[in-house]
PDB file of C-alpha atoms and ligand atoms in Angstrom:
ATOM      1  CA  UNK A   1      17.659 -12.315   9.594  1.00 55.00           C
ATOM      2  CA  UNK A   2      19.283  -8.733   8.809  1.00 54.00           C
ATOM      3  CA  UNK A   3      19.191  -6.170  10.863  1.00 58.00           C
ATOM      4  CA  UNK A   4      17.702  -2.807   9.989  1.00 60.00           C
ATOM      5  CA  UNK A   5      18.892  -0.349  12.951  1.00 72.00           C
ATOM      6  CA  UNK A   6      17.303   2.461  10.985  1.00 92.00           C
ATOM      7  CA  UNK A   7      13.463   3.682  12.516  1.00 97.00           C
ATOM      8  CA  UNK A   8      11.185   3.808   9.672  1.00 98.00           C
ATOM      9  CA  UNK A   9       8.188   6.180  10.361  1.00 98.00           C
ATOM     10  CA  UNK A  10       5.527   5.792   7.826  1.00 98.00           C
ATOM     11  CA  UNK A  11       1.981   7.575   7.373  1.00 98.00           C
ATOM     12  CA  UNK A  12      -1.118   5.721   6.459  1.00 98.00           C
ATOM     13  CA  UNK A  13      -3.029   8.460   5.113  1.00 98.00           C
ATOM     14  CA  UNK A  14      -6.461   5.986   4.240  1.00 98.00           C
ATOM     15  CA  UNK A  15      -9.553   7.807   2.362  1.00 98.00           C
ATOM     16  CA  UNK A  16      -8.495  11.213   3.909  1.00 98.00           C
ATOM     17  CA  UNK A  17      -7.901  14.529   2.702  1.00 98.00           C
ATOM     18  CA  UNK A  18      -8.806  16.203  -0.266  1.00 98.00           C
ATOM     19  CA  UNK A  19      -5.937  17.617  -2.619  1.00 98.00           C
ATOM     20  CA  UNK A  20      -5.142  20.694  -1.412  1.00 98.00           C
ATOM     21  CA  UNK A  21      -4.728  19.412   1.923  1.00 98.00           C
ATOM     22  CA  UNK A  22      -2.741  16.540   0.793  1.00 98.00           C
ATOM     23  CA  UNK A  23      -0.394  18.719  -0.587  1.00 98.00           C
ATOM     24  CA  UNK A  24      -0.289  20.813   2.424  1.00 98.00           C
ATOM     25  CA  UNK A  25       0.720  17.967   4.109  1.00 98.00           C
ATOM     26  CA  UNK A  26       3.321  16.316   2.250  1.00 98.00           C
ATOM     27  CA  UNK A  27       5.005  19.759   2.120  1.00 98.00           C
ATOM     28  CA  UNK A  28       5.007  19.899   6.049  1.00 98.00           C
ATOM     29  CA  UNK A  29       6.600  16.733   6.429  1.00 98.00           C
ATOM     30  CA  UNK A  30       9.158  17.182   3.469  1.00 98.00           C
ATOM     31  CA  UNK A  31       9.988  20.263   5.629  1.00 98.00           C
ATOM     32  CA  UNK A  32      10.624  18.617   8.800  1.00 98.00           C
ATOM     33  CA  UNK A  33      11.998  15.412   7.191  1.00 98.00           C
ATOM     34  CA  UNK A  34      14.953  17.704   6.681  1.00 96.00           C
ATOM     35  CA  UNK A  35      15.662  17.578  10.523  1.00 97.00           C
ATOM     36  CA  UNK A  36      15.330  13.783  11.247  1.00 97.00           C
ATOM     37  CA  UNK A  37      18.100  12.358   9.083  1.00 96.00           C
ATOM     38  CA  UNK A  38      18.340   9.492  10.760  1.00 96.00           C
ATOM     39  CA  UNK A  39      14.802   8.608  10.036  1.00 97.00           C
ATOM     40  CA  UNK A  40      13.282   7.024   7.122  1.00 97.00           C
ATOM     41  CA  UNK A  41      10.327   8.510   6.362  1.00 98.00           C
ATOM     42  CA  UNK A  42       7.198   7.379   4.088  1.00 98.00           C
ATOM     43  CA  UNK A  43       3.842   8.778   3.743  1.00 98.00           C
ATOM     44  CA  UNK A  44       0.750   6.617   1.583  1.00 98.00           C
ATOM     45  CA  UNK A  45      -1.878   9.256   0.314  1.00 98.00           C
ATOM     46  CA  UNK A  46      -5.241   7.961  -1.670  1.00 98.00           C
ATOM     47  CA  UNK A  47      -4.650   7.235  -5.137  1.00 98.00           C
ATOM     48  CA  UNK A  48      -5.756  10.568  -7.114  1.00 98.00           C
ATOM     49  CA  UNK A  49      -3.022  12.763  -4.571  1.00 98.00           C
ATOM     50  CA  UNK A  50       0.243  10.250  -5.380  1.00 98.00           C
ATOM     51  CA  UNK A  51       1.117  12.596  -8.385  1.00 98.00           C
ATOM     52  CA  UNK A  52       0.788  16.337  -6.608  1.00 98.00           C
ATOM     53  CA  UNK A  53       2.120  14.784  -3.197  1.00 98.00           C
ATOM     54  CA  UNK A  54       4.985  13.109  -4.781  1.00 98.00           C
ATOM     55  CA  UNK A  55       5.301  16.857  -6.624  1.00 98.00           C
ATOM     56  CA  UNK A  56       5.337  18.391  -2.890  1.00 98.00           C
ATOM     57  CA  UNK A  57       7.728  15.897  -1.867  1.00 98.00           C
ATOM     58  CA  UNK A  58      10.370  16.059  -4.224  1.00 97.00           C
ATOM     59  CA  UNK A  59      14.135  16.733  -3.371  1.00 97.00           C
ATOM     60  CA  UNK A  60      13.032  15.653   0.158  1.00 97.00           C
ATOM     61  CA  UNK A  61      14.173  12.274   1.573  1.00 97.00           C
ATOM     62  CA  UNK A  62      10.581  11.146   2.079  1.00 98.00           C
ATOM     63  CA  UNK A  63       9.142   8.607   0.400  1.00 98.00           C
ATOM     64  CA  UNK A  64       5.884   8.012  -1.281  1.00 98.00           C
ATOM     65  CA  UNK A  65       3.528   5.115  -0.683  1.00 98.00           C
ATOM     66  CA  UNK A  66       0.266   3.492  -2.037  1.00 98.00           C
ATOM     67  CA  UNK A  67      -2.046   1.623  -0.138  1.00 98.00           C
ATOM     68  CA  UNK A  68      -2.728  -1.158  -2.240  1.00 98.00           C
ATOM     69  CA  UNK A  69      -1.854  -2.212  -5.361  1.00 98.00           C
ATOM     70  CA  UNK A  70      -3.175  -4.878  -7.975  1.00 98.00           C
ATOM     71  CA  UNK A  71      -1.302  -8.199  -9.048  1.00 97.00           C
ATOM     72  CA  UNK A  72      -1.885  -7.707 -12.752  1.00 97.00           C
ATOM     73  CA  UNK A  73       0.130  -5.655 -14.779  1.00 93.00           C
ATOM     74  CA  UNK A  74      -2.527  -4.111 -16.929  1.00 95.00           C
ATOM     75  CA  UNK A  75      -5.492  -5.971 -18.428  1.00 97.00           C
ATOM     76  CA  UNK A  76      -9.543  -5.348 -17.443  1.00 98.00           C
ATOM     77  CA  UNK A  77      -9.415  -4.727 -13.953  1.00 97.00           C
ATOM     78  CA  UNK A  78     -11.886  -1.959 -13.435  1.00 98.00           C
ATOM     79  CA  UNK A  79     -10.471   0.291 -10.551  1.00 97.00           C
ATOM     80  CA  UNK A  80      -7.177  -1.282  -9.761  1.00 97.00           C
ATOM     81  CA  UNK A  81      -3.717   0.021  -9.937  1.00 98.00           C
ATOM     82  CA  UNK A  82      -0.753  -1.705 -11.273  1.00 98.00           C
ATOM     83  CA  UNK A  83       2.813  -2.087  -9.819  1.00 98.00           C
ATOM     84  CA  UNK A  84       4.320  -0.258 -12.745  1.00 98.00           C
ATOM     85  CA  UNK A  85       1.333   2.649 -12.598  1.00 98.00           C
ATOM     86  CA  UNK A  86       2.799   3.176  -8.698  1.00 98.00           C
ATOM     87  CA  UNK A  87       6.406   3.125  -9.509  1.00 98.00           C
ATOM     88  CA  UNK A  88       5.270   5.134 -12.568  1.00 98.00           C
ATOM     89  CA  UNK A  89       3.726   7.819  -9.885  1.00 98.00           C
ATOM     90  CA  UNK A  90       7.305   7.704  -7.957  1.00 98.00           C
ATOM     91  CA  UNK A  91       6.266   5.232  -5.445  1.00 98.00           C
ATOM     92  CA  UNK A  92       8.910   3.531  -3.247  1.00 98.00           C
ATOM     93  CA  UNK A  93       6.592   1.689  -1.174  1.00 98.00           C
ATOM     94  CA  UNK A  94       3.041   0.117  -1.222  1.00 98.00           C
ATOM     95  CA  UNK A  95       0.889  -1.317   2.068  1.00 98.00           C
ATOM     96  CA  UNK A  96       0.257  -4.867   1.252  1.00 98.00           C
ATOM     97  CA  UNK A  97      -2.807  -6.818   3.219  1.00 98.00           C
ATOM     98  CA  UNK A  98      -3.897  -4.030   5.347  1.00 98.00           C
ATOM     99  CA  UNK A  99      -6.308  -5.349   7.820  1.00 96.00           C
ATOM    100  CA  UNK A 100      -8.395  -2.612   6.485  1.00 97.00           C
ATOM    101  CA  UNK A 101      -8.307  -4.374   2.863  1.00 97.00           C
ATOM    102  CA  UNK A 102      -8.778  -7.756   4.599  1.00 96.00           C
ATOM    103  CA  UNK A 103     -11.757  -6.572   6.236  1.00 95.00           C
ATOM    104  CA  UNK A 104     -13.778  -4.905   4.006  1.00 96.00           C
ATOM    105  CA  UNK A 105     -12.344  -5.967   0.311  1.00 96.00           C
ATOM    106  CA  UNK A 106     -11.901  -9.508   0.658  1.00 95.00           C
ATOM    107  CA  UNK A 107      -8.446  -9.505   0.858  1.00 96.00           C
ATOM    108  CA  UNK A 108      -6.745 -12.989   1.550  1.00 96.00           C
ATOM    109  CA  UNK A 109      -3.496 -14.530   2.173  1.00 95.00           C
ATOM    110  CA  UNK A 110      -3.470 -15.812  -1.306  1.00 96.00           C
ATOM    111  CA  UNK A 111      -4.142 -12.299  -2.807  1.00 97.00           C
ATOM    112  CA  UNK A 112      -1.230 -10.604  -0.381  1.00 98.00           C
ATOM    113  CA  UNK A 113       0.511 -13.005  -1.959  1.00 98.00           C
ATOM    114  CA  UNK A 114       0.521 -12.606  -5.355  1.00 98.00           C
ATOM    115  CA  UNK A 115       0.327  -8.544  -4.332  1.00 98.00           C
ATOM    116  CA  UNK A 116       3.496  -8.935  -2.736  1.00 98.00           C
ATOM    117  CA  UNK A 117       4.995 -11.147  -5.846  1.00 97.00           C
ATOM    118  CA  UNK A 118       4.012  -8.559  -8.427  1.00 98.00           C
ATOM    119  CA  UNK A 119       4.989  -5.255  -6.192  1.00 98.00           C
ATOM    120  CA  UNK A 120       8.865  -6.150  -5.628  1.00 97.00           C
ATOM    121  CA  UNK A 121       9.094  -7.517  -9.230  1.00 96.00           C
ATOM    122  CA  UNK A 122       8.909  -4.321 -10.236  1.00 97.00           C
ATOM    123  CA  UNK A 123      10.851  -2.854  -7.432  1.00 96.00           C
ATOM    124  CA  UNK A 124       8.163  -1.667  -4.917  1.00 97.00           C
ATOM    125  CA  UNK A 125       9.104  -2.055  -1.180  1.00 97.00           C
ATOM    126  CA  UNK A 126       5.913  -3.915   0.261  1.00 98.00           C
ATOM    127  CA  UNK A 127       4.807  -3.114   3.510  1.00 98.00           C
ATOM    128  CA  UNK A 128       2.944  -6.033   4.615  1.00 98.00           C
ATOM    129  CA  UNK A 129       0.553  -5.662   7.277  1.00 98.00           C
ATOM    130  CA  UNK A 130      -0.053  -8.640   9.883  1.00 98.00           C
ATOM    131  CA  UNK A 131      -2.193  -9.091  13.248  1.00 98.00           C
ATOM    132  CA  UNK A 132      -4.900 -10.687  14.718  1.00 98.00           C
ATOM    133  CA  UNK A 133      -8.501  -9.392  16.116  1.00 97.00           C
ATOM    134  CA  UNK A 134      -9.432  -8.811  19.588  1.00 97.00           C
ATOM    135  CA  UNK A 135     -11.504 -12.225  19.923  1.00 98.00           C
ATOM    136  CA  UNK A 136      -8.430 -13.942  18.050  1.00 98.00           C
ATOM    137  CA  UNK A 137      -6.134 -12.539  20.865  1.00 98.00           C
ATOM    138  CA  UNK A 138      -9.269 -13.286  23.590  1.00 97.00           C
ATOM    139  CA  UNK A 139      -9.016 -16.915  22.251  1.00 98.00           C
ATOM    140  CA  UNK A 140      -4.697 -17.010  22.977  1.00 98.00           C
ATOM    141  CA  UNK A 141      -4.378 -17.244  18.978  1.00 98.00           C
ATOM    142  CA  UNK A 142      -2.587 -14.568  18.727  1.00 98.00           C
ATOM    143  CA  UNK A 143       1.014 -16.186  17.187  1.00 98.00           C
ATOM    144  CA  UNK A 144      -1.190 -18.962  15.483  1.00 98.00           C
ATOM    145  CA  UNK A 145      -2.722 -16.139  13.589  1.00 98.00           C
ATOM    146  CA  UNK A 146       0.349 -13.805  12.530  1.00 98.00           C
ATOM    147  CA  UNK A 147       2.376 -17.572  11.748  1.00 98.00           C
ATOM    148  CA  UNK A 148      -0.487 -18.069   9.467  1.00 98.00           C
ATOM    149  CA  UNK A 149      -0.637 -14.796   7.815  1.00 98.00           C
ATOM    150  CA  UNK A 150       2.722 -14.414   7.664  1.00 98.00           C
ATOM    151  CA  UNK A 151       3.681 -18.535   5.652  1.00 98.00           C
ATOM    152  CA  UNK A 152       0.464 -17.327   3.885  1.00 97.00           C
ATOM    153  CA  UNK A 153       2.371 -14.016   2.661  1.00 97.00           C
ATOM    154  CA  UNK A 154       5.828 -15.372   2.246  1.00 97.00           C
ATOM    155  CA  UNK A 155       6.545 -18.986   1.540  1.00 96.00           C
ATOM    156  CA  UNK A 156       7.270 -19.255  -2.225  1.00 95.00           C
ATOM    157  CA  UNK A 157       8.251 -15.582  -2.505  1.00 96.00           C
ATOM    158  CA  UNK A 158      11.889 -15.146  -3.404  1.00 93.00           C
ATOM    159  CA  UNK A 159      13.394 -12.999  -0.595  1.00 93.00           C
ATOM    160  CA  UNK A 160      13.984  -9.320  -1.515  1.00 93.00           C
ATOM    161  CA  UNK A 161      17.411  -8.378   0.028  1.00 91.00           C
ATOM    162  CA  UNK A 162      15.342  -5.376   2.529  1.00 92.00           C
ATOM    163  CA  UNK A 163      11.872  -6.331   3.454  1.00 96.00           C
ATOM    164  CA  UNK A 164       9.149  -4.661   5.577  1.00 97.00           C
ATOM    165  CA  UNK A 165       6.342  -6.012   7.793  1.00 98.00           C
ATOM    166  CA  UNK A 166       3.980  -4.098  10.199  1.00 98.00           C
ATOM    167  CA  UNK A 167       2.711  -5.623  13.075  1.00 98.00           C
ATOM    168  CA  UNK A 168      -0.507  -4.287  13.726  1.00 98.00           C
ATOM    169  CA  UNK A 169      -3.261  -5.688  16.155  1.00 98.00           C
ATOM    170  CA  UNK A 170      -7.045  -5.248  14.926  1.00 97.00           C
ATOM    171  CA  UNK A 171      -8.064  -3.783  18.176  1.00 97.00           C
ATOM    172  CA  UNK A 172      -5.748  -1.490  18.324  1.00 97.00           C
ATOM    173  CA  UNK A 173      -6.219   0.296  14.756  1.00 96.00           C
ATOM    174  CA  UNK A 174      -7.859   3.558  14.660  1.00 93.00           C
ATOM    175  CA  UNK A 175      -9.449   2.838  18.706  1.00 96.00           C
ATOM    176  CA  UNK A 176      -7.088   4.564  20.408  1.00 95.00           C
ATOM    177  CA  UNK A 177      -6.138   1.479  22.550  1.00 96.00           C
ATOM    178  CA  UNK A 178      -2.245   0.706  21.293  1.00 97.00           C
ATOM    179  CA  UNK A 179      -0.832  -2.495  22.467  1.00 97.00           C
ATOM    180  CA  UNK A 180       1.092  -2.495  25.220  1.00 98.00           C
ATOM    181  CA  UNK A 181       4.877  -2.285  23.884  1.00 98.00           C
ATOM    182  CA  UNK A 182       5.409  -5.571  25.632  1.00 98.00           C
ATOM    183  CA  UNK A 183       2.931  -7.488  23.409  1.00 98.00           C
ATOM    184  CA  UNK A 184       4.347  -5.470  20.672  1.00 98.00           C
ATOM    185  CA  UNK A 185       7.797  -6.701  21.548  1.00 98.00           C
ATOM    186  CA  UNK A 186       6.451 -10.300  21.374  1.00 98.00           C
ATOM    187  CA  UNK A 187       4.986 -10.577  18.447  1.00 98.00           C
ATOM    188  CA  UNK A 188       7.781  -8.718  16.497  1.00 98.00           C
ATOM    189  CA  UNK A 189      10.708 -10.877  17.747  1.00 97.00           C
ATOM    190  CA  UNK A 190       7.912 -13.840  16.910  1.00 98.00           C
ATOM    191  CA  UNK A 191       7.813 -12.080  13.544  1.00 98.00           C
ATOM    192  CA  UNK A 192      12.155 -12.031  13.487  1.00 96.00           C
ATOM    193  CA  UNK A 193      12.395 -15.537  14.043  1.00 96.00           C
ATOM    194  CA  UNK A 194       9.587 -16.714  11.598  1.00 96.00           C
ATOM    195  CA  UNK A 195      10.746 -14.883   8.851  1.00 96.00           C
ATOM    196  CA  UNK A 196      13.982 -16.387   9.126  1.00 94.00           C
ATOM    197  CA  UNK A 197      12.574 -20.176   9.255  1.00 95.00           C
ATOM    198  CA  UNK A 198      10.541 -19.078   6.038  1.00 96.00           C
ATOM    199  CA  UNK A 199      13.381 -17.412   4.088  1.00 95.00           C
ATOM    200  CA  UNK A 200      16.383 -18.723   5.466  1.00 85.00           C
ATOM    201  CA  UNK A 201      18.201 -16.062   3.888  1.00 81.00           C
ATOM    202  CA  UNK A 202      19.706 -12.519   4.669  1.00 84.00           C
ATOM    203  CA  UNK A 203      16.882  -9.730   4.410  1.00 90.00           C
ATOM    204  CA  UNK A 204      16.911  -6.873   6.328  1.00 92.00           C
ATOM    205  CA  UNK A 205      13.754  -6.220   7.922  1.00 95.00           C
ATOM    206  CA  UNK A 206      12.049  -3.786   9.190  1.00 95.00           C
ATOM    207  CA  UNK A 207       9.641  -4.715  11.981  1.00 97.00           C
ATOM    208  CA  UNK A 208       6.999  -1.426  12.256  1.00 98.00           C
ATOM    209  CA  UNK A 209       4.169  -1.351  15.370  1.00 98.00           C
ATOM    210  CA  UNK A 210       0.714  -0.006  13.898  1.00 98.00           C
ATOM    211  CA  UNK A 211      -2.046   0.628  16.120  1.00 98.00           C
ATOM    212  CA  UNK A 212      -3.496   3.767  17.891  1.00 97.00           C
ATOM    213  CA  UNK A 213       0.510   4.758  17.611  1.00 98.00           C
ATOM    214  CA  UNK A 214       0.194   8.729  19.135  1.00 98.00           C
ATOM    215  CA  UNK A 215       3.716  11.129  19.748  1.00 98.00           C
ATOM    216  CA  UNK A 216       2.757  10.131  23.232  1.00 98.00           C
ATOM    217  CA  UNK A 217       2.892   6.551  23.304  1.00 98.00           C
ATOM    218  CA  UNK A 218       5.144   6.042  20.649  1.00 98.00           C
ATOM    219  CA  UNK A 219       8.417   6.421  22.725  1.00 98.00           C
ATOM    220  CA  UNK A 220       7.380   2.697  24.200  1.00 98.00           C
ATOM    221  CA  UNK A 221       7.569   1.250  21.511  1.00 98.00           C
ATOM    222  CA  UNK A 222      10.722   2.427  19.367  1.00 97.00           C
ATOM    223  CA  UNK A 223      12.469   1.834  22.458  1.00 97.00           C
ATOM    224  CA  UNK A 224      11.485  -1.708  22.166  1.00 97.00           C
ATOM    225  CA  UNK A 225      14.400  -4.290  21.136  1.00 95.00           C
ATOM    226  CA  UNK A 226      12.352  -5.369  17.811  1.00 96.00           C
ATOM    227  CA  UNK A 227      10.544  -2.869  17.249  1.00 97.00           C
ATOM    228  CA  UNK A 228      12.184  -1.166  13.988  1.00 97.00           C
ATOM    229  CA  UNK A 229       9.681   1.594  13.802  1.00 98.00           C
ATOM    230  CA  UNK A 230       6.154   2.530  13.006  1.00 98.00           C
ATOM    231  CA  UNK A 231       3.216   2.345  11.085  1.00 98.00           C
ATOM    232  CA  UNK A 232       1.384   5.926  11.753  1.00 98.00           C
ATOM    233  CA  UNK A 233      -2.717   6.342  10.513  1.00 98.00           C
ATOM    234  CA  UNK A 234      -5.066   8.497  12.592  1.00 97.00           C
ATOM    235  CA  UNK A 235      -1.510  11.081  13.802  1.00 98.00           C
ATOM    236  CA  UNK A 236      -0.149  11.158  10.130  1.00 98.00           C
ATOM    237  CA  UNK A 237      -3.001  13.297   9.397  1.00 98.00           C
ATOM    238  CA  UNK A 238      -1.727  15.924  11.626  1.00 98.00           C
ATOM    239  CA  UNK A 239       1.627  17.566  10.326  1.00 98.00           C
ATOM    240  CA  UNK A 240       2.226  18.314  13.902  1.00 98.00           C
ATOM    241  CA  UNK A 241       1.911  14.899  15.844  1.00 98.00           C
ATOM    242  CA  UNK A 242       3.415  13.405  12.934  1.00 98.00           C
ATOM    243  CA  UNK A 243       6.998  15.783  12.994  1.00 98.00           C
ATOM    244  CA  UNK A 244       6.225  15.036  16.241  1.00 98.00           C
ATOM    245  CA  UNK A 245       6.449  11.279  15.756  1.00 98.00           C
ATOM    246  CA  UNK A 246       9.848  11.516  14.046  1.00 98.00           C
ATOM    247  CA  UNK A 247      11.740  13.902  16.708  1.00 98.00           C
ATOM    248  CA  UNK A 248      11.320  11.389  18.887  1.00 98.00           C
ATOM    249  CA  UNK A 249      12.398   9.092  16.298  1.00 98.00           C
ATOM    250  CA  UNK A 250      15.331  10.897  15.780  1.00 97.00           C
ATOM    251  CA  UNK A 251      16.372  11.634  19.282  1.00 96.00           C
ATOM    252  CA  UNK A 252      16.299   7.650  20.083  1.00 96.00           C
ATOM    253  CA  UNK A 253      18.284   6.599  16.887  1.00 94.00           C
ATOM    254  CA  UNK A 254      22.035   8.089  18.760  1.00 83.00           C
ATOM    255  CA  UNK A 255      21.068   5.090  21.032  1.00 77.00           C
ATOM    256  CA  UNK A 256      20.364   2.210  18.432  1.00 77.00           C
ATOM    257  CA  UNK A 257      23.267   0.570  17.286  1.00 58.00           C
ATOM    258  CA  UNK A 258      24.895  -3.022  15.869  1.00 45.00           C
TER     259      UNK A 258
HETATM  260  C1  PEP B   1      -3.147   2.151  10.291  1.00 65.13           C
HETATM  261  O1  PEP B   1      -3.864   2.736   9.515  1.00 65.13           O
HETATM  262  O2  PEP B   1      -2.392   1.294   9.847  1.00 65.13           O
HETATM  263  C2  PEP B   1      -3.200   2.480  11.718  1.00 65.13           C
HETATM  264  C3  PEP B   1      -2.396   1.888  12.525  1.00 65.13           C
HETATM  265  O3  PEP B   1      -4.125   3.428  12.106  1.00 65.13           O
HETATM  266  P1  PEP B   1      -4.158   4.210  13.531  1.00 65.13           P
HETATM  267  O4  PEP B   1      -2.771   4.720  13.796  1.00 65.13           O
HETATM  268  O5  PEP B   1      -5.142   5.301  13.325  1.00 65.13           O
HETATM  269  O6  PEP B   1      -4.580   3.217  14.568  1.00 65.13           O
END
């Protein structure tokens, strides 16, 4: 499986902020993005601010994100979004299977699959979203879970040549209780190694850590082996801890290499 010895930092903004803030935000970061060349930035607002943020953000090397997307292209499908709408909007990326979207919308392995399928046929850069819940983890099901999610997700996709997934733990979104980097390392170089017996092919991937991820706990886990970078909700909100975020980012890249 490739290596991708870039960090990506990306912002899950959720249902948060209202337009003017939005804006206010994306500006921020475009601003500071300027400093941190040698991190890849992304940011996901809500739906109605991907037009005026990707406005804020333009001629800036961050990239715009949806949460979600639909597997249709068009058709009666009251409230969803298409592929083609979000690359339409100037998305690069879109969260796929958020454990948010699992939760509380029903979302499935079958339905991150076809997500998945329809986002990079049109050239979207999925960021699929695995992990397990605390009793799951409580129960030593932890790898049983993400191998599940992840065959669930891929097998039967044709591999993209770059490729993102984001490890994050249900316990540890939005509780302020991160993993412990070295259960973070664990399940991403589980993550490596699976994604290779499911695609046998070249992709470079880009492991990311979600989960309670703060500018002072994120240090652990960059410096991790597979930890490629991170998936940022609760601190993206904050311009500060997220330029934050991606200083550190940036000051640990000189020592990633090969
Ligand atoms: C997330 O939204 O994916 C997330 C990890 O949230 P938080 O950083 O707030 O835990």
């Amino acid at each position: 499986m490739g290596r991708v010895r870039s960090y990506l930092i990306a912002g899950n903004w959720k249902m948060h902020t209202l337009r003017a803030e939005a804006v206010d935000l994306a500006r921020r970061v475009a601003e500071h993005a300027r400093s941190v060349p040698a991190v890849r930035v992304m940011v996901a607002p809500p739906f109605p601010w991907l037009l005026p943020v990707a406005e804020a953000l333009a001629g800036s090397p961050v990239a715009l994100g949806a949460q979600d997307v639909h597997w249709e292209r068009k058709g009666a499908y009251t409230g969803a979004v298409s592929p083609e709408m979000l690359k339409d909007a100037g998305c690069e990326y879109v969260i796929v299977g958020h454990s948010e979207r699992r939760q509380y919308f029903g979302e499935t392995d079958e339905t991150v699959f076809r997500k998945l399928q329809a986002a990079i046929s049109v050239g979207l850069r999925p960021v699929l979203c695995v992990g397990e819940t605390l009793d799951q983890r409580q129960a030593g099901w932890t790898l049983k879970v993400i191998r599940r999610q992840l065959w669930g997700a891929l097998e039967g996709l044709t591999p993209p040549a770059a490729f993102t997934i984001a490890y994050e733990p249900v316990w540890a979104i939005g509780t302020g209780v991160p993993a412990h980097p070295e259960q973070a390392q664990e399940v991403h170089a589980f993550i490596r190694a699976e994604v290779a017996r499911i695609w046998n092919a070249s992709v470079g991937l880009h492991v990311l850590y979600g989960g309670s991820v703060t500018p002072d706990n994120v240090e652990g886990f960059l410096r991790a082996p597979d930890v490629d970078g991170a998936l940022v909700g609760g601190a993206s909100l904050k311009a500060e801890a997220f330029c934050t975020i991606l200083d550190i980012a940036q000051n640990l890249s000189a020592g990633r290499s090969g």
